[in-house]
Short mmCIF file of C-alpha atoms in Angstrom, two decimals:
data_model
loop_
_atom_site.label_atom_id
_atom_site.label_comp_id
_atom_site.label_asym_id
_atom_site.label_seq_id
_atom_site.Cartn_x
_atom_site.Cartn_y
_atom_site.Cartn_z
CA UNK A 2 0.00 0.00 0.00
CA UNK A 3 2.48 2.52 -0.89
CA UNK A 4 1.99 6.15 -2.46
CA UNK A 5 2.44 5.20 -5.99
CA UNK A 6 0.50 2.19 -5.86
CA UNK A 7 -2.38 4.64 -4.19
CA UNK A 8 -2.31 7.00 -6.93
CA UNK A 9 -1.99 4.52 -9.61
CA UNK A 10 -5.51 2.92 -8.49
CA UNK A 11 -6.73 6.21 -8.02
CA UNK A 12 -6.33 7.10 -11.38
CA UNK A 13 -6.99 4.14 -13.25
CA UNK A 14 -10.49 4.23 -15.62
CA UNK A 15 -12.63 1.32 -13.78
CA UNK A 16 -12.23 3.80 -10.39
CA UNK A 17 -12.53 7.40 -12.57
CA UNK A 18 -15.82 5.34 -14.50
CA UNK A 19 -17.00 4.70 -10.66
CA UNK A 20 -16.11 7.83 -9.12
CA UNK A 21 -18.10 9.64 -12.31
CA UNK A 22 -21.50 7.18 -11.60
CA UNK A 23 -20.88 7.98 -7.75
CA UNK A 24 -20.66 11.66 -8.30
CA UNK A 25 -23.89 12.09 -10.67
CA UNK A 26 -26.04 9.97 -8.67
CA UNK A 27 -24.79 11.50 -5.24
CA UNK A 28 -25.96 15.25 -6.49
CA UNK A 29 -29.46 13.59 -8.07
CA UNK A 30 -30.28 12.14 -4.58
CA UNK A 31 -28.60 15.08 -2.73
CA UNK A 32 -30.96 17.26 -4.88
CA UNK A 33 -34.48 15.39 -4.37
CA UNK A 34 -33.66 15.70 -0.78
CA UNK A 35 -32.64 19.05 -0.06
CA UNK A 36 -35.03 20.74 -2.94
CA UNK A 37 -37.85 18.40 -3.17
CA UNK A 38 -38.34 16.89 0.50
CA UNK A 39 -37.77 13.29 -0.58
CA UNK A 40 -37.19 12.27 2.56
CA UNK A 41 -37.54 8.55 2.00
CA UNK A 42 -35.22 6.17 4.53
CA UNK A 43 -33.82 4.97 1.08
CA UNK A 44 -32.72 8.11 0.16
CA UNK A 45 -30.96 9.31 3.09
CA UNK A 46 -29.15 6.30 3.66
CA UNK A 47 -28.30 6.03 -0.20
CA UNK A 48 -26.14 9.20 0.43
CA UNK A 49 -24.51 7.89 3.71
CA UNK A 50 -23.50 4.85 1.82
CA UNK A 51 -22.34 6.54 -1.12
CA UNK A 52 -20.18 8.49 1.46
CA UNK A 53 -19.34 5.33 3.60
CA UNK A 54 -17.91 3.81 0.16
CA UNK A 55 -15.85 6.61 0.16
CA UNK A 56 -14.62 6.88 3.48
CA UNK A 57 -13.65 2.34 3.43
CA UNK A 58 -11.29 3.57 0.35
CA UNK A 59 -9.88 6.23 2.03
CA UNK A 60 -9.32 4.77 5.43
CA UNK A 61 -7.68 1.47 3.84
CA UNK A 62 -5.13 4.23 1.79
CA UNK A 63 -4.18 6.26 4.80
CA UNK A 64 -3.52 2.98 7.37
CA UNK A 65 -1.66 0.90 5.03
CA UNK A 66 0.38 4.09 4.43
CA UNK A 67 0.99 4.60 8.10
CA UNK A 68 2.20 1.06 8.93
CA UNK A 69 4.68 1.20 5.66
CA UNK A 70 5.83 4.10 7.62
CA UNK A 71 6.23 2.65 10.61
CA UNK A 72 7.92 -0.36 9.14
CA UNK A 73 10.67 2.29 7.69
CA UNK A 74 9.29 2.80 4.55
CA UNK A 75 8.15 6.40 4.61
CA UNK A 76 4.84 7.15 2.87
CA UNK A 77 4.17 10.62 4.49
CA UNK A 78 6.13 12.51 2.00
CA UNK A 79 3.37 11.48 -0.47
CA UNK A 80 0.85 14.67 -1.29
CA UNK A 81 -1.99 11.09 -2.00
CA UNK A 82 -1.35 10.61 1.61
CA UNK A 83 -2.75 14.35 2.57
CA UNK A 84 -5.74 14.03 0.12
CA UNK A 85 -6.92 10.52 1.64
CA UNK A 86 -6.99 11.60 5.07
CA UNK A 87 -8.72 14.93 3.94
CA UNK A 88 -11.59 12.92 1.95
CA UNK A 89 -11.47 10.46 5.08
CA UNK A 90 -12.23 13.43 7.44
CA UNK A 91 -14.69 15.03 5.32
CA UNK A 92 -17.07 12.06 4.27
CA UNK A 93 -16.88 10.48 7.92
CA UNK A 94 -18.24 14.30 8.94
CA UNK A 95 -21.25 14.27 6.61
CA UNK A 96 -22.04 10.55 7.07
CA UNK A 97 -22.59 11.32 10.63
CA UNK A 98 -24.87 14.37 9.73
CA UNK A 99 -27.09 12.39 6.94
CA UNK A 100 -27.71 9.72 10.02
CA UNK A 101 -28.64 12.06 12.79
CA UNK A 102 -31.42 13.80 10.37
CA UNK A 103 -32.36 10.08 9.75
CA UNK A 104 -33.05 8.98 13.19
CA UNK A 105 -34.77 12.45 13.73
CA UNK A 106 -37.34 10.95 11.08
CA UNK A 107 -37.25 7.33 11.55
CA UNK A 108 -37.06 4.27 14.22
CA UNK A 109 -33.61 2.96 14.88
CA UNK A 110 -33.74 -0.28 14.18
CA UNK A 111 -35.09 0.54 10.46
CA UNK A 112 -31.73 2.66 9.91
CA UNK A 113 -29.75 -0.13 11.61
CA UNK A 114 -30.58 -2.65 8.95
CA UNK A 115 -31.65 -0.70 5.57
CA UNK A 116 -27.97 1.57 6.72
CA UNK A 117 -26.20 -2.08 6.99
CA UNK A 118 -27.59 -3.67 3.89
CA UNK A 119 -26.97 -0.34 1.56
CA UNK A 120 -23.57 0.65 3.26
CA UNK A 121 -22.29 -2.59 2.94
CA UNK A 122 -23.21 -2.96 -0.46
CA UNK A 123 -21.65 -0.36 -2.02
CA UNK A 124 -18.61 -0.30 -0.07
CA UNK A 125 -17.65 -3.88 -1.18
CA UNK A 126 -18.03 -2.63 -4.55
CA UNK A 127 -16.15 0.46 -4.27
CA UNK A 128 -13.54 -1.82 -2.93
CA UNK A 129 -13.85 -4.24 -5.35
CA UNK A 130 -13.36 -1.50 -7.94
CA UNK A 131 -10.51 0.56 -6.14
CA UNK A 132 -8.18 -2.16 -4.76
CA UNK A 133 -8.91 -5.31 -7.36
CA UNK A 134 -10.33 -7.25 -4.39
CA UNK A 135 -11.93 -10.25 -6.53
CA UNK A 136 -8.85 -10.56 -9.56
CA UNK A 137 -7.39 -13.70 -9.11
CA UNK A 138 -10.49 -15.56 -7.13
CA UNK A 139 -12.49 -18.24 -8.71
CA UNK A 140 -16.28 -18.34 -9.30
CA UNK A 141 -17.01 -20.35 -5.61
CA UNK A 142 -15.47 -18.39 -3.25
CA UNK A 143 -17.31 -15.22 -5.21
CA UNK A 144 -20.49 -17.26 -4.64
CA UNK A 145 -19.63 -17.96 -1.17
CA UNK A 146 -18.74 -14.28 -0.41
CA UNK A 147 -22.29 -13.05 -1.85
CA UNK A 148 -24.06 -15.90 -0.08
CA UNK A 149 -22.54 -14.73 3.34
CA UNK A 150 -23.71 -10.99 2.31
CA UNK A 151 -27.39 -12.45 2.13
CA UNK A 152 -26.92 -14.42 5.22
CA UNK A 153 -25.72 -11.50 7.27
CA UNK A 154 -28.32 -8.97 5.50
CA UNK A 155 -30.81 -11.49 6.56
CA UNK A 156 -29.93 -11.96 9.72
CA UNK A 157 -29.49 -7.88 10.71
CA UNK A 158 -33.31 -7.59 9.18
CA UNK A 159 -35.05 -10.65 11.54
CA UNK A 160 -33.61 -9.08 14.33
CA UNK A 161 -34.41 -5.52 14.05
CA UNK A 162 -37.63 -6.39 12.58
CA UNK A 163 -39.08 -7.63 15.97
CA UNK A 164 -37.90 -5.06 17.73
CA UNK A 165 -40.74 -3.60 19.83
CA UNK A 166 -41.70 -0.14 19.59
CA UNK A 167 -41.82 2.26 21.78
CA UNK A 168 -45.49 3.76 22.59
CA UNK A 169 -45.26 7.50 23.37
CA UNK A 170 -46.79 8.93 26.14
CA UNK A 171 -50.15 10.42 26.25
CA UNK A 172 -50.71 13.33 28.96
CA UNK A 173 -54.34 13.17 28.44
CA UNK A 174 -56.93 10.08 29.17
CA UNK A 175 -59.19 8.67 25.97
CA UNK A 176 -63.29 8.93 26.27
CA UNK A 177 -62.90 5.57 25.10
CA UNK A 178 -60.39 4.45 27.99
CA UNK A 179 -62.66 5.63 31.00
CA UNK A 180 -64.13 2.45 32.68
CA UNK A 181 -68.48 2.18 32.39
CA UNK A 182 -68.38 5.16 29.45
CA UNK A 183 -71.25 4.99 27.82
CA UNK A 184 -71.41 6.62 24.18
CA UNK A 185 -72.89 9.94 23.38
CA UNK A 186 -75.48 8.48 20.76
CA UNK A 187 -77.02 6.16 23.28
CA UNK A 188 -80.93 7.12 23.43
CA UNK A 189 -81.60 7.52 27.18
CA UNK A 190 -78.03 6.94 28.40
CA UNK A 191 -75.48 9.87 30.93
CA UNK A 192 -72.27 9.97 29.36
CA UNK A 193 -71.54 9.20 33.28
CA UNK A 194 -68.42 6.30 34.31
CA UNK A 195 -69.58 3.84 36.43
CA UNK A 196 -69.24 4.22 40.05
CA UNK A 197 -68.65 -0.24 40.42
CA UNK A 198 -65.49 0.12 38.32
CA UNK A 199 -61.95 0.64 40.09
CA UNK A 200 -61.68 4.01 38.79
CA UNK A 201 -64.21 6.91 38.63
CA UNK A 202 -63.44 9.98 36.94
CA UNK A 203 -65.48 13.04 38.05
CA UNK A 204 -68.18 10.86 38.90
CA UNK A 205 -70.08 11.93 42.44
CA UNK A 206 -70.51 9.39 44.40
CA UNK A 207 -72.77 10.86 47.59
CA UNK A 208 -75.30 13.44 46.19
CA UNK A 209 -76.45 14.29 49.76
CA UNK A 210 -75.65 17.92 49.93
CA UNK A 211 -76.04 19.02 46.64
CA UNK A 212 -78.91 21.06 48.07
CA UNK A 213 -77.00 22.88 50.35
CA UNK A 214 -74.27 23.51 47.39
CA UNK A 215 -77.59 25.03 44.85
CA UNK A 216 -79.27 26.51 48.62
CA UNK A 217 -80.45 30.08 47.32
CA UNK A 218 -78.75 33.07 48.93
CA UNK A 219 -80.00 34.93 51.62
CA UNK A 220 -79.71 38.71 51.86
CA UNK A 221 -76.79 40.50 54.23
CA UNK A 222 -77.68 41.37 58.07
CA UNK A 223 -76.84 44.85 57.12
CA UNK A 224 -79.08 45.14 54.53
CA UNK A 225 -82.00 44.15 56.60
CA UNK A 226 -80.94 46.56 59.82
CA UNK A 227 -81.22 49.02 57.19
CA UNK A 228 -84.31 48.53 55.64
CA UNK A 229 -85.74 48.48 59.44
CA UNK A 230 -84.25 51.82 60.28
CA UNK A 231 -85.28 53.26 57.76
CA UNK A 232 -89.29 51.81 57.76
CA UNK A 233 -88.90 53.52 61.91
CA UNK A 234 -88.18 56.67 60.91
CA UNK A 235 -91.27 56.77 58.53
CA UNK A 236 -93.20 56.15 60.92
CA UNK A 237 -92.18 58.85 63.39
CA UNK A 238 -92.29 61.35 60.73
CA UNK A 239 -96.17 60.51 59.71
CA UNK A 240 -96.93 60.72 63.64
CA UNK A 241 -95.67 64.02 63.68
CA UNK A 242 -97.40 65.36 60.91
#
């Protein structure tokens, strides 16, 4: 994995062919998201793939590079080395962004396995592409590579797919949920719970002093001292008269 073996692949047609089918369908998707609102799962995690793809090609570059170095052989002094670890930075920054709006949107477990399916996909083919992964293997152990894709695809989808979901919580009680509701339309019936169930909401269960609550006022004491004062000094002035 040294510099010139780096830019070599990086320059050769099957990768430029790639990186040209990559681009174009990276801006169409980017596009129907951002200016049309297609916020379909499938889109979203397209572009994180697409990215991811990216950032597998990158990050195999920049360690094989490293350990040369380490070994002795000095790969640092390569400007491929810069650019990899530049393109690794930036798509592992924008992968993480496309995934956060995604689980703003949807469940978890759904981005867990559509994510794993799509973002292993396309990085074994940008691999496959970039550093000749498959030249030199036979048709069996190809077969036996793709069958292990579908066994592991299958596998992450049974288990997120019984996942149970979460039920939000609801700060308010249903009309339906009340124990002994009856319903509105019933001829005859008092949209009333009933009292023999182990909860009663609003219902009154002793109806004694209602009377006293609906009693009808009475008037002040001061009202009626006044009324009496004045009927006495009526009366004194029609006995003087």
């Amino acid at each position: 994995m040294t510099g010139e073996n780096v830019t070599r692949h990086l320059v050769s047609w099957p990768f430029l062919l790639y990186m040209l089918v990559e681009i174009i369908l990276f801006c169409l998707l980017l596009y129907f998201y951002k200016e049309k609102n297609a916020n379909n799962i499938v889109v979203i995690l397209l572009l994180v793939a697409l990215l991811g793809s990216m950032t597998v090609v990158t990050v195999k570059a920049v360690a094989g590079m490293l350990v040369l170095s380490i070994q002795g052989n000095l790969q640092l002094d390569y400007p491929i080395f810069y650019v990899m670890f530049v393109c690794m930075v930036a798509t592992a920054v924008y992968q993480a962004a496309f995934l956060s709006q995604a689980s703003q949107m949807y469940d978890s477990s759904l981005i867990a396995s559509v994510g794993y399916i799509l973002s292993t996909t396309v990085a074994i083919t940008a691999g496959a592409i970039f550093y000749l992964d498959f030249i030199g293997e036979d048709v069996l152990h190809i077969c036996m590579f793709a069958l292990g894709c579908l066994i592991a695809f299958l596998g992450v989808f049974l288990i997120t797919r019984n996942k149970k979901k979460a039920t939000p919580f609801e700060p308010y009680i249903s009309m339906d949920a009340m124990p002994g509701m009856q319903n509105m339309h019933d001829k005859g019936m008092t949209v009333q719970p009933d009292l023999k169930a182990s909860f009663s909401y609003g219902a009154l269960e002793n109806n004694d002093n209602i009377s006293e609550i609906y009693a009808p006022a009475t008037l002040p004491v001061m009202q009626e001292e006044h009324s009496s004062r004045s009927a006495y000094r009526v009366l004194e002035h029609t006995k003087k008269e």
